[in-house]
């Protein structure tokens, strides 16, 4: 579900957006789960269940001509805790920026210019039924090899709907949606659906003597989705000794032993990627920011975020996920959310630690009552006379970028979400 607010300025348009997405148990388990039969020593069994995502960003478009546009888009997505804890990924959030150009073949801006009046409402449909072939379309089927698959004896039926986007004397461009039913119950894979959305370019071949149309050829590009991996593909992958279940996004984390040995007596759990990264971030802050030493030695507790990503293009936002350490024990995780508006731009990633002077200060975080309304006194932790830690309302903040201590940091508008280990909030 997405809310988008378009702002048009002639050929230039801006569109800030905010989105919420929900993944069912089956979908989240498919991409981020590890079944018992897939378990390894470095990849324990895990099923996340249903998950949700929040995203925000800004899309920009500039039309150079009716057919040519350039775009630059930036977005930020924060994932659910159950996804963060999957052994297949260590991504708590993602920042995306991409820019490019597009040549539009159809009638997006001015439909009356690209479709002749007699074909303006032209739709097409096609019904398919067939079997799983053994060869590829290019190089085998197009050369007359229609032999059945040696991996599975299955059938498929489908319906394709098309809408003309642009017509011409040589090539028509058509937008198409296809729905297929795969019949694989006899092969033990059940019956399931697949879907495809694509644009097809259909060319026409004419007789050199009479100008009569002799044949047509077509190619297309688009995307598809299937409820299951077809059984023939599964068996091919087994022969190739490849993954038979799904595409796994596995990011390898290099764990440094020094990252878990410092920070007073806290030892990060070896099988918890977030704690490992938090431990490394705390050690990095302690090593590079000398003024942090008295806080590490005297604070009752602290929360450390290994990475907070802030993006801004007119509207701004930040998100990160960290670990709360109370009396040398990790007691839960904490999310960091911030939204702002005004004249701003760019992106930044930084680590941050908040020290809590006493138990009462920490309780403010746990109960969701800790809020910052401005920068003064809360920007960067300072040390008083003779190295005495200086707290403001019982807390002190130290943010650190990749190049050093942040000279200016605003905590205004920050919301924290604390989630204890092994229990409800």
Short mmCIF file of C-alpha atoms in Angstrom, two decimals:
data_model
loop_
_atom_site.label_atom_id
_atom_site.label_comp_id
_atom_site.label_asym_id
_atom_site.label_seq_id
_atom_site.Cartn_x
_atom_site.Cartn_y
_atom_site.Cartn_z
CA UNK A 1 0.00 0.00 0.00
CA UNK A 2 1.56 3.28 -1.13
CA UNK A 3 0.66 6.94 -0.75
CA UNK A 4 2.27 9.15 -3.37
CA UNK A 5 1.96 12.91 -3.78
CA UNK A 6 2.81 14.03 -7.35
CA UNK A 7 4.15 17.55 -7.91
CA UNK A 8 4.29 18.54 -11.60
CA UNK A 9 6.32 21.46 -12.92
CA UNK A 10 5.91 21.16 -16.68
CA UNK A 11 8.31 18.54 -17.97
CA UNK A 12 9.75 18.04 -14.45
CA UNK A 13 7.86 16.12 -11.78
CA UNK A 14 8.52 15.09 -8.17
CA UNK A 15 6.73 12.38 -6.25
CA UNK A 16 7.49 11.77 -2.54
CA UNK A 17 5.99 8.52 -1.29
CA UNK A 18 5.55 6.32 1.76
CA UNK A 19 4.71 2.61 1.55
CA UNK A 20 3.69 -0.30 3.73
CA UNK A 21 3.99 -3.89 2.54
CA UNK A 22 2.97 -7.17 4.14
CA UNK A 23 4.36 -10.61 3.35
CA UNK A 24 2.37 -13.73 4.20
CA UNK A 25 3.89 -16.65 6.11
CA UNK A 26 4.45 -18.58 2.88
CA UNK A 27 6.15 -15.69 1.08
CA UNK A 28 8.43 -14.66 3.97
CA UNK A 29 9.37 -18.28 4.68
CA UNK A 30 10.07 -18.85 0.98
CA UNK A 31 12.67 -16.07 0.73
CA UNK A 32 14.08 -15.86 4.27
CA UNK A 33 13.34 -19.23 5.86
CA UNK A 34 15.61 -22.23 6.28
CA UNK A 35 13.85 -25.59 6.33
CA UNK A 36 15.18 -28.38 8.58
CA UNK A 37 16.46 -30.26 5.53
CA UNK A 38 18.45 -27.14 4.47
CA UNK A 39 20.05 -26.62 7.88
CA UNK A 40 23.84 -26.45 8.16
CA UNK A 41 26.24 -25.70 10.99
CA UNK A 42 26.50 -22.05 9.89
CA UNK A 43 22.84 -21.81 8.83
CA UNK A 44 20.35 -22.98 11.48
CA UNK A 45 16.73 -23.80 10.69
CA UNK A 46 14.51 -20.72 10.86
CA UNK A 47 11.00 -19.79 9.74
CA UNK A 48 10.22 -16.06 10.12
CA UNK A 49 6.47 -16.16 9.47
CA UNK A 50 4.56 -13.09 8.29
CA UNK A 51 6.55 -9.86 7.95
CA UNK A 52 5.98 -6.22 7.11
CA UNK A 53 8.06 -3.41 5.60
CA UNK A 54 7.94 0.37 5.67
CA UNK A 55 9.47 2.47 2.89
CA UNK A 56 9.71 6.11 1.97
CA UNK A 57 11.52 8.08 -0.70
CA UNK A 58 11.32 10.46 -3.62
CA UNK A 59 10.93 9.82 -7.36
CA UNK A 60 11.84 12.48 -9.92
CA UNK A 61 11.16 12.48 -13.67
CA UNK A 62 12.21 14.83 -16.45
CA UNK A 63 10.64 14.47 -19.90
CA UNK A 64 13.17 15.56 -22.50
CA UNK A 65 10.67 14.75 -25.29
CA UNK A 66 7.42 12.84 -25.63
CA UNK A 67 9.32 9.57 -25.99
CA UNK A 68 12.37 10.25 -23.82
CA UNK A 69 12.48 10.63 -20.05
CA UNK A 70 15.23 10.68 -17.43
CA UNK A 71 14.65 9.75 -13.81
CA UNK A 72 16.43 9.73 -10.44
CA UNK A 73 14.84 7.87 -7.55
CA UNK A 74 15.88 7.41 -3.93
CA UNK A 75 14.21 5.19 -1.36
CA UNK A 76 14.72 3.67 2.05
CA UNK A 77 13.21 0.44 3.41
CA UNK A 78 13.24 -0.86 6.96
CA UNK A 79 12.59 -4.59 7.40
CA UNK A 80 10.73 -6.47 10.10
CA UNK A 81 12.57 -7.89 13.12
CA UNK A 82 11.75 -11.44 12.02
CA UNK A 83 13.54 -10.81 8.72
CA UNK A 84 16.56 -9.23 10.44
CA UNK A 85 16.95 -12.38 12.53
CA UNK A 86 17.02 -14.70 9.51
CA UNK A 87 20.38 -16.46 9.04
CA UNK A 88 20.13 -15.73 5.30
CA UNK A 89 20.64 -11.98 5.55
CA UNK A 90 22.12 -9.37 7.86
CA UNK A 91 20.26 -6.42 6.30
CA UNK A 92 18.17 -4.45 8.81
CA UNK A 93 17.49 -1.76 6.23
CA UNK A 94 18.25 -0.84 2.66
CA UNK A 95 18.88 2.45 0.91
CA UNK A 96 18.43 2.52 -2.84
CA UNK A 97 19.37 5.18 -5.36
CA UNK A 98 19.16 4.73 -9.08
CA UNK A 99 19.10 6.98 -12.08
CA UNK A 100 18.58 6.34 -15.76
CA UNK A 101 16.69 7.08 -18.91
CA UNK A 102 13.76 5.53 -20.76
CA UNK A 103 12.61 5.51 -24.34
CA UNK A 104 8.82 5.08 -24.38
CA UNK A 105 7.46 3.12 -27.33
CA UNK A 106 3.81 3.65 -26.64
CA UNK A 107 1.12 6.14 -25.85
CA UNK A 108 1.95 7.05 -22.26
CA UNK A 109 1.88 10.83 -22.68
CA UNK A 110 -0.22 11.40 -25.80
CA UNK A 111 -2.16 8.27 -26.80
CA UNK A 112 -3.82 9.94 -29.75
CA UNK A 113 -0.44 10.38 -31.50
CA UNK A 114 0.70 6.75 -31.55
CA UNK A 115 -2.36 4.63 -32.36
CA UNK A 116 -4.38 5.06 -35.53
CA UNK A 117 -8.05 5.79 -34.93
CA UNK A 118 -9.25 2.48 -36.40
CA UNK A 119 -7.13 0.49 -33.89
CA UNK A 120 -7.42 2.78 -30.82
CA UNK A 121 -9.47 0.27 -28.80
CA UNK A 122 -7.76 -2.89 -29.98
CA UNK A 123 -7.43 -5.71 -27.45
CA UNK A 124 -6.28 -9.25 -28.04
CA UNK A 125 -6.56 -12.57 -26.24
CA UNK A 126 -4.96 -15.98 -26.61
CA UNK A 127 -5.61 -19.35 -24.96
CA UNK A 128 -2.73 -21.80 -24.60
CA UNK A 129 -2.40 -25.46 -23.68
CA UNK A 130 0.66 -27.65 -24.01
CA UNK A 131 3.28 -29.81 -22.35
CA UNK A 132 6.71 -29.33 -20.79
CA UNK A 133 9.25 -29.48 -23.63
CA UNK A 134 12.79 -30.71 -23.24
CA UNK A 135 14.63 -27.98 -25.16
CA UNK A 136 14.94 -24.22 -25.07
CA UNK A 137 12.91 -22.00 -27.39
CA UNK A 138 16.01 -20.59 -29.08
CA UNK A 139 18.17 -23.19 -30.76
CA UNK A 140 15.90 -26.21 -30.28
CA UNK A 141 12.15 -25.59 -30.34
CA UNK A 142 12.50 -22.95 -33.06
CA UNK A 143 14.40 -25.59 -35.08
CA UNK A 144 11.55 -28.10 -34.85
CA UNK A 145 12.54 -30.10 -31.74
CA UNK A 146 9.22 -30.52 -29.87
CA UNK A 147 10.23 -33.53 -27.75
CA UNK A 148 8.76 -33.83 -24.26
CA UNK A 149 10.84 -33.13 -21.19
CA UNK A 150 12.91 -36.02 -19.87
CA UNK A 151 12.68 -34.54 -16.35
CA UNK A 152 8.90 -34.39 -15.89
CA UNK A 153 5.68 -35.21 -17.74
CA UNK A 154 3.58 -32.11 -17.01
CA UNK A 155 1.12 -29.83 -18.80
CA UNK A 156 0.31 -26.15 -18.72
CA UNK A 157 -2.71 -24.03 -19.72
CA UNK A 158 -2.87 -20.28 -19.98
CA UNK A 159 -4.73 -17.13 -20.96
CA UNK A 160 -2.98 -14.02 -22.35
CA UNK A 161 -4.61 -10.59 -22.67
CA UNK A 162 -3.04 -7.80 -24.73
CA UNK A 163 -3.63 -4.06 -25.24
CA UNK A 164 -2.14 -2.26 -28.22
CA UNK A 165 0.31 0.46 -27.13
CA UNK A 166 1.61 1.62 -30.50
CA UNK A 167 1.02 0.53 -34.09
CA UNK A 168 3.18 0.96 -37.16
CA UNK A 169 3.74 -0.36 -40.66
CA UNK A 170 6.49 -2.71 -39.50
CA UNK A 171 6.21 -3.19 -35.69
CA UNK A 172 3.36 -3.14 -33.16
CA UNK A 173 4.02 -2.77 -29.42
CA UNK A 174 1.53 -4.51 -27.13
CA UNK A 175 1.29 -4.65 -23.34
CA UNK A 176 0.38 -8.15 -22.19
CA UNK A 177 -0.67 -9.99 -19.04
CA UNK A 178 -0.58 -13.80 -18.93
CA UNK A 179 -2.04 -16.24 -16.40
CA UNK A 180 -0.90 -19.89 -16.46
CA UNK A 181 -2.00 -23.00 -14.59
CA UNK A 182 0.69 -25.66 -14.11
CA UNK A 183 -0.58 -29.25 -13.77
CA UNK A 184 2.12 -31.10 -11.80
CA UNK A 185 0.09 -33.04 -9.23
CA UNK A 186 1.01 -36.39 -10.79
CA UNK A 187 4.69 -35.47 -10.38
CA UNK A 188 4.25 -34.72 -6.67
CA UNK A 189 4.53 -30.93 -6.98
CA UNK A 190 0.83 -30.07 -6.92
CA UNK A 191 -1.00 -27.71 -9.27
CA UNK A 192 -0.12 -24.01 -9.09
CA UNK A 193 -0.33 -20.64 -10.85
CA UNK A 194 2.22 -18.42 -12.52
CA UNK A 195 1.84 -14.87 -13.85
CA UNK A 196 3.65 -12.73 -16.41
CA UNK A 197 3.53 -9.02 -17.29
CA UNK A 198 5.46 -7.90 -20.36
CA UNK A 199 5.66 -5.72 -23.47
CA UNK A 200 5.85 -7.52 -26.82
CA UNK A 201 7.17 -6.08 -30.05
CA UNK A 202 5.59 -7.84 -33.03
CA UNK A 203 7.19 -7.41 -36.44
CA UNK A 204 5.65 -8.09 -39.84
CA UNK A 205 7.31 -9.70 -42.85
CA UNK A 206 6.04 -8.80 -46.33
CA UNK A 207 6.38 -10.34 -49.75
CA UNK A 208 8.97 -8.44 -51.84
CA UNK A 209 6.77 -8.81 -54.92
CA UNK A 210 3.19 -8.23 -53.74
CA UNK A 211 3.53 -6.44 -50.36
CA UNK A 212 1.28 -9.09 -48.82
CA UNK A 213 2.00 -9.98 -45.21
CA UNK A 214 3.77 -13.33 -45.10
CA UNK A 215 4.68 -13.86 -41.45
CA UNK A 216 5.02 -12.27 -38.03
CA UNK A 217 7.73 -12.51 -35.39
CA UNK A 218 7.79 -11.25 -31.82
CA UNK A 219 10.05 -10.63 -28.86
CA UNK A 220 9.34 -9.11 -25.47
CA UNK A 221 10.61 -8.15 -22.05
CA UNK A 222 8.92 -8.13 -18.66
CA UNK A 223 8.61 -10.01 -15.39
CA UNK A 224 7.00 -13.20 -14.11
CA UNK A 225 6.16 -14.88 -10.80
CA UNK A 226 5.27 -18.48 -9.94
CA UNK A 227 3.72 -19.86 -6.74
CA UNK A 228 6.17 -22.78 -6.89
CA UNK A 229 9.35 -23.77 -8.67
CA UNK A 230 8.34 -26.11 -11.55
CA UNK A 231 9.29 -29.72 -10.88
CA UNK A 232 11.35 -29.98 -14.07
CA UNK A 233 13.47 -27.03 -12.98
CA UNK A 234 13.91 -28.51 -9.51
CA UNK A 235 15.21 -31.75 -10.98
CA UNK A 236 17.52 -29.92 -13.38
CA UNK A 237 19.00 -28.04 -10.46
CA UNK A 238 19.59 -31.29 -8.57
CA UNK A 239 21.57 -32.60 -11.55
CA UNK A 240 23.62 -29.39 -11.53
CA UNK A 241 24.07 -29.62 -7.73
CA UNK A 242 22.50 -26.16 -7.42
CA UNK A 243 19.96 -24.71 -5.00
CA UNK A 244 16.60 -26.41 -5.51
CA UNK A 245 14.38 -24.36 -3.25
CA UNK A 246 14.67 -20.65 -3.92
CA UNK A 247 17.03 -17.78 -4.51
CA UNK A 248 18.88 -17.09 -1.30
CA UNK A 249 20.29 -13.67 -0.56
CA UNK A 250 23.15 -14.58 1.72
CA UNK A 251 25.47 -11.83 2.80
CA UNK A 252 28.63 -13.06 4.45
CA UNK A 253 29.62 -11.23 7.59
CA UNK A 254 33.27 -11.19 8.55
CA UNK A 255 33.30 -11.48 12.33
CA UNK A 256 36.29 -9.98 14.08
CA UNK A 257 37.06 -11.42 17.49
CA UNK A 258 38.13 -8.00 18.74
CA UNK A 259 34.59 -6.78 18.24
CA UNK A 260 33.22 -8.99 21.00
CA UNK A 261 36.01 -8.72 23.54
CA UNK A 262 35.71 -5.06 24.43
CA UNK A 263 32.85 -2.95 25.84
CA UNK A 264 33.21 -3.79 29.45
CA UNK A 265 32.13 -7.42 29.98
CA UNK A 266 29.43 -7.77 27.32
CA UNK A 267 29.99 -10.71 24.98
CA UNK A 268 27.96 -10.61 21.75
CA UNK A 269 26.22 -13.87 20.88
CA UNK A 270 28.27 -15.60 18.14
CA UNK A 271 25.14 -16.64 16.20
CA UNK A 272 23.48 -13.18 16.32
CA UNK A 273 24.64 -11.01 13.40
CA UNK A 274 23.06 -7.84 14.79
CA UNK A 275 24.87 -8.23 18.12
CA UNK A 276 28.14 -8.95 16.32
CA UNK A 277 27.81 -5.77 14.26
CA UNK A 278 26.74 -3.76 17.31
CA UNK A 279 29.76 -5.01 19.22
CA UNK A 280 32.07 -3.95 16.41
CA UNK A 281 30.42 -0.52 16.22
CA UNK A 282 30.77 0.03 19.98
CA UNK A 283 34.42 -1.00 19.83
CA UNK A 284 34.98 1.37 16.90
CA UNK A 285 33.43 4.26 18.83
CA UNK A 286 35.48 3.45 21.90
CA UNK A 287 38.70 3.32 19.87
CA UNK A 288 38.14 6.45 17.78
CA UNK A 289 36.33 8.69 20.27
CA UNK A 290 38.44 9.12 23.38
CA UNK A 291 35.72 11.05 25.20
CA UNK A 292 33.55 7.92 25.17
CA UNK A 293 35.81 6.06 27.64
CA UNK A 294 34.28 7.47 30.86
CA UNK A 295 30.79 6.58 29.62
CA UNK A 296 31.72 2.97 28.91
CA UNK A 297 33.16 2.72 32.40
CA UNK A 298 30.34 4.38 34.35
CA UNK A 299 27.06 4.11 32.39
CA UNK A 300 24.32 1.86 33.75
CA UNK A 301 23.38 0.76 30.22
CA UNK A 302 23.71 1.73 26.58
CA UNK A 303 22.02 1.21 23.21
CA UNK A 304 24.24 0.88 20.14
CA UNK A 305 23.22 1.05 16.48
CA UNK A 306 25.81 -0.35 14.04
CA UNK A 307 24.23 1.55 11.14
CA UNK A 308 21.61 4.27 10.84
CA UNK A 309 20.81 5.42 7.33
CA UNK A 310 19.51 8.93 6.76
CA UNK A 311 18.25 10.06 3.33
CA UNK A 312 16.78 13.41 2.40
CA UNK A 313 15.43 15.04 -0.73
CA UNK A 314 13.12 17.79 0.50
CA UNK A 315 11.64 15.32 2.98
CA UNK A 316 14.04 13.34 5.10
CA UNK A 317 14.02 10.18 7.18
CA UNK A 318 16.32 7.82 9.02
CA UNK A 319 16.12 4.24 10.27
CA UNK A 320 18.38 1.84 12.09
CA UNK A 321 18.22 -1.16 14.38
CA UNK A 322 20.40 -1.61 17.43
CA UNK A 323 20.99 -3.61 20.60
CA UNK A 324 20.31 -2.56 24.21
CA UNK A 325 22.98 -3.64 26.74
CA UNK A 326 22.01 -3.43 30.40
CA UNK A 327 24.62 -4.24 33.05
CA UNK A 328 26.81 -6.09 30.53
CA UNK A 329 23.92 -8.19 29.16
CA UNK A 330 22.09 -7.73 25.86
CA UNK A 331 18.41 -7.46 26.84
CA UNK A 332 16.69 -6.53 23.56
CA UNK A 333 16.69 -4.68 20.27
CA UNK A 334 15.69 -1.09 19.56
CA UNK A 335 14.54 0.57 16.35
CA UNK A 336 15.42 4.17 15.48
CA UNK A 337 12.94 6.15 13.36
CA UNK A 338 13.19 9.80 12.36
CA UNK A 339 11.25 11.97 9.91
CA UNK A 340 11.93 15.61 9.00
CA UNK A 341 11.07 18.17 6.34
CA UNK A 342 12.65 21.31 4.98
CA UNK A 343 15.47 22.25 2.61
CA UNK A 344 17.81 19.29 2.72
CA UNK A 345 19.39 16.73 0.47
CA UNK A 346 21.80 13.80 0.39
CA UNK A 347 22.34 10.54 2.24
CA UNK A 348 24.40 9.55 5.26
CA UNK A 349 25.14 6.36 7.18
CA UNK A 350 26.47 6.45 10.72
CA UNK A 351 26.82 4.38 13.87
CA UNK A 352 25.50 5.69 17.17
CA UNK A 353 25.53 4.88 20.87
CA UNK A 354 23.32 6.29 23.62
CA UNK A 355 24.56 5.93 27.20
CA UNK A 356 22.07 5.80 30.07
CA UNK A 357 23.25 7.17 33.40
CA UNK A 358 20.94 5.05 35.54
CA UNK A 359 18.05 2.59 35.44
CA UNK A 360 15.45 5.37 35.41
CA UNK A 361 16.90 6.82 32.22
CA UNK A 362 16.85 3.39 30.55
CA UNK A 363 13.23 2.86 31.55
CA UNK A 364 12.33 5.92 29.48
CA UNK A 365 13.61 4.11 26.41
CA UNK A 366 11.93 0.81 27.27
CA UNK A 367 8.55 2.46 27.84
CA UNK A 368 8.76 4.54 24.66
CA UNK A 369 8.80 7.80 26.62
CA UNK A 370 12.25 9.03 25.56
CA UNK A 371 11.89 11.88 23.04
CA UNK A 372 14.22 14.63 21.87
CA UNK A 373 12.81 17.97 20.77
CA UNK A 374 16.02 19.71 19.75
CA UNK A 375 19.77 19.53 19.44
CA UNK A 376 21.10 21.53 22.37
CA UNK A 377 22.89 19.43 24.97
CA UNK A 378 22.08 16.18 23.21
CA UNK A 379 24.16 16.37 20.05
CA UNK A 380 27.43 14.76 21.01
CA UNK A 381 28.40 13.38 24.40
CA UNK A 382 30.80 15.69 26.21
CA UNK A 383 33.10 15.11 29.12
CA UNK A 384 33.30 17.53 32.01
CA UNK A 385 36.08 18.45 34.42
CA UNK A 386 38.56 15.65 35.23
CA UNK A 387 36.90 13.34 32.71
CA UNK A 388 33.54 13.23 34.48
CA UNK A 389 30.78 12.14 32.05
CA UNK A 390 28.25 14.87 31.31
CA UNK A 391 24.67 13.61 30.82
CA UNK A 392 21.59 15.54 29.72
CA UNK A 393 18.39 14.20 31.28
CA UNK A 394 20.28 11.03 32.09
CA UNK A 395 21.47 10.26 28.55
CA UNK A 396 24.46 11.05 26.32
CA UNK A 397 24.69 10.48 22.57
CA UNK A 398 27.78 9.79 20.48
CA UNK A 399 27.24 9.40 16.70
CA UNK A 400 30.14 8.35 14.48
CA UNK A 401 30.41 8.46 10.67
CA UNK A 402 32.90 6.49 8.64
CA UNK A 403 35.27 9.46 8.69
CA UNK A 404 34.98 10.43 12.33
CA UNK A 405 32.88 11.99 15.05
CA UNK A 406 29.85 13.92 13.79
CA UNK A 407 30.23 17.58 14.66
CA UNK A 408 26.49 18.20 14.37
CA UNK A 409 23.66 15.81 14.96
CA UNK A 410 19.94 16.40 15.40
CA UNK A 411 17.88 14.01 17.49
CA UNK A 412 14.68 15.98 16.98
CA UNK A 413 11.70 13.90 15.91
CA UNK A 414 13.30 10.56 16.74
CA UNK A 415 11.06 7.66 17.77
CA UNK A 416 12.45 4.56 19.47
CA UNK A 417 10.86 1.12 19.50
CA UNK A 418 12.23 -1.25 22.11
CA UNK A 419 11.68 -5.01 21.84
CA UNK A 420 12.95 -7.15 24.73
CA UNK A 421 14.39 -10.59 24.15
CA UNK A 422 12.04 -13.45 24.89
CA UNK A 423 8.91 -11.45 25.60
CA UNK A 424 6.41 -8.77 24.60
CA UNK A 425 7.15 -5.09 24.84
#
